[in-house]
Amino acid sequence: MNDRVQITRLHELPPGIERLRADAARQGFRFIERLVSECTSGTNAFGQPGERMLGAFADGMLVGVGGLNRDPYVNDPATGRMRHLYVHSDYRGQGIGRAIVDHLLKDARPTFSQVRLRTDTEEAAKFYLRCGFSPRSEPDASHGLHFGPRK
């Protein structure tokens, strides 16, 4: 990742989210639409302990997002869920997605003993394997990363 990209914690949807949403829609991905809808309605404010939303900015422009929530699919507050990771198609291959994942995982460690996610594309599955996740064959998780017990 180059020096002109900064990863920042977001407390609300930033300017430029519409550009990401349009790019995601052109790529056939609907999860940025869900992110915008959930944040706008308040159903997901990334406000629980350990939760956060990050933005990647290149030259001041939003080029990627990603979030971390408590996993709503398990009754375990020590399980986090990576959600809504997306990098604009013009900025892929520059390490931005990996930087967002690395920041989210670093932030997850004090709160969560594991992080799970779900993806349904082969390209994303390979990406998450490179980030240290392992495949899972669970109905609500395709990949997971176990940190071990919290101290």
PDB file of C-alpha atoms in Angstrom, residues 8-18 20 35-42 44-47 51-57 62 64-67:
ATOM      1  CA  THR A   8      -9.356   5.996   9.314  1.00  0.00           C
ATOM      2  CA  ARG A   9     -12.034   4.996  11.798  1.00  0.00           C
ATOM      3  CA  LEU A  10     -15.448   6.179  10.644  1.00  0.00           C
ATOM      4  CA  HIS A  11     -18.253   7.224  12.983  1.00  0.00           C
ATOM      5  CA  GLU A  12     -20.699   7.884  10.162  1.00  0.00           C
ATOM      6  CA  LEU A  13     -20.943   7.280   6.444  1.00  0.00           C
ATOM      7  CA  PRO A  14     -18.351   9.500   4.773  1.00  0.00           C
ATOM      8  CA  PRO A  15     -18.641  11.596   1.653  1.00  0.00           C
ATOM      9  CA  GLY A  16     -17.802   9.358  -1.286  1.00  0.00           C
ATOM     10  CA  ILE A  17     -19.826   6.370  -0.109  1.00  0.00           C
ATOM     11  CA  GLU A  18     -22.161   6.826  -3.096  1.00  0.00           C
ATOM     12  CA  LEU A  20     -18.315   3.116  -3.711  1.00  0.00           C
ATOM     13  CA  LEU A  35     -24.106  -1.016   4.669  1.00  0.00           C
ATOM     14  CA  VAL A  36     -25.601   2.322   3.638  1.00  0.00           C
ATOM     15  CA  SER A  37     -29.113   1.172   4.504  1.00  0.00           C
ATOM     16  CA  GLU A  38     -28.097  -0.229   7.916  1.00  0.00           C
ATOM     17  CA  CYS A  39     -26.091   2.863   8.857  1.00  0.00           C
ATOM     18  CA  THR A  40     -28.794   5.249   7.643  1.00  0.00           C
ATOM     19  CA  SER A  41     -31.562   3.423   9.515  1.00  0.00           C
ATOM     20  CA  GLY A  42     -29.430   2.997  12.627  1.00  0.00           C
ATOM     21  CA  ASN A  44     -25.922  -0.981  12.516  1.00  0.00           C
ATOM     22  CA  ALA A  45     -24.021   1.899  14.057  1.00  0.00           C
ATOM     23  CA  PHE A  46     -20.854  -0.128  14.741  1.00  0.00           C
ATOM     24  CA  GLY A  47     -21.289   1.041  18.330  1.00  0.00           C
ATOM     25  CA  GLU A  51     -17.148  -2.795  16.741  1.00  0.00           C
ATOM     26  CA  ARG A  52     -15.905  -0.308  14.208  1.00  0.00           C
ATOM     27  CA  MET A  53     -16.092   0.833  10.605  1.00  0.00           C
ATOM     28  CA  LEU A  54     -12.972   1.902   8.734  1.00  0.00           C
ATOM     29  CA  GLY A  55     -12.480   3.896   5.581  1.00  0.00           C
ATOM     30  CA  ALA A  56      -9.494   3.947   3.245  1.00  0.00           C
ATOM     31  CA  PHE A  57      -8.787   7.326   1.701  1.00  0.00           C
ATOM     32  CA  LEU A  62     -12.886   7.324  -0.094  1.00  0.00           C
ATOM     33  CA  GLY A  64     -12.490   1.432   0.488  1.00  0.00           C
ATOM     34  CA  VAL A  65     -14.491   0.468   3.570  1.00  0.00           C
ATOM     35  CA  GLY A  66     -14.757  -2.399   6.000  1.00  0.00           C
ATOM     36  CA  GLY A  67     -16.451  -3.121   9.272  1.00  0.00           C
TER      37      GLY A  67
END
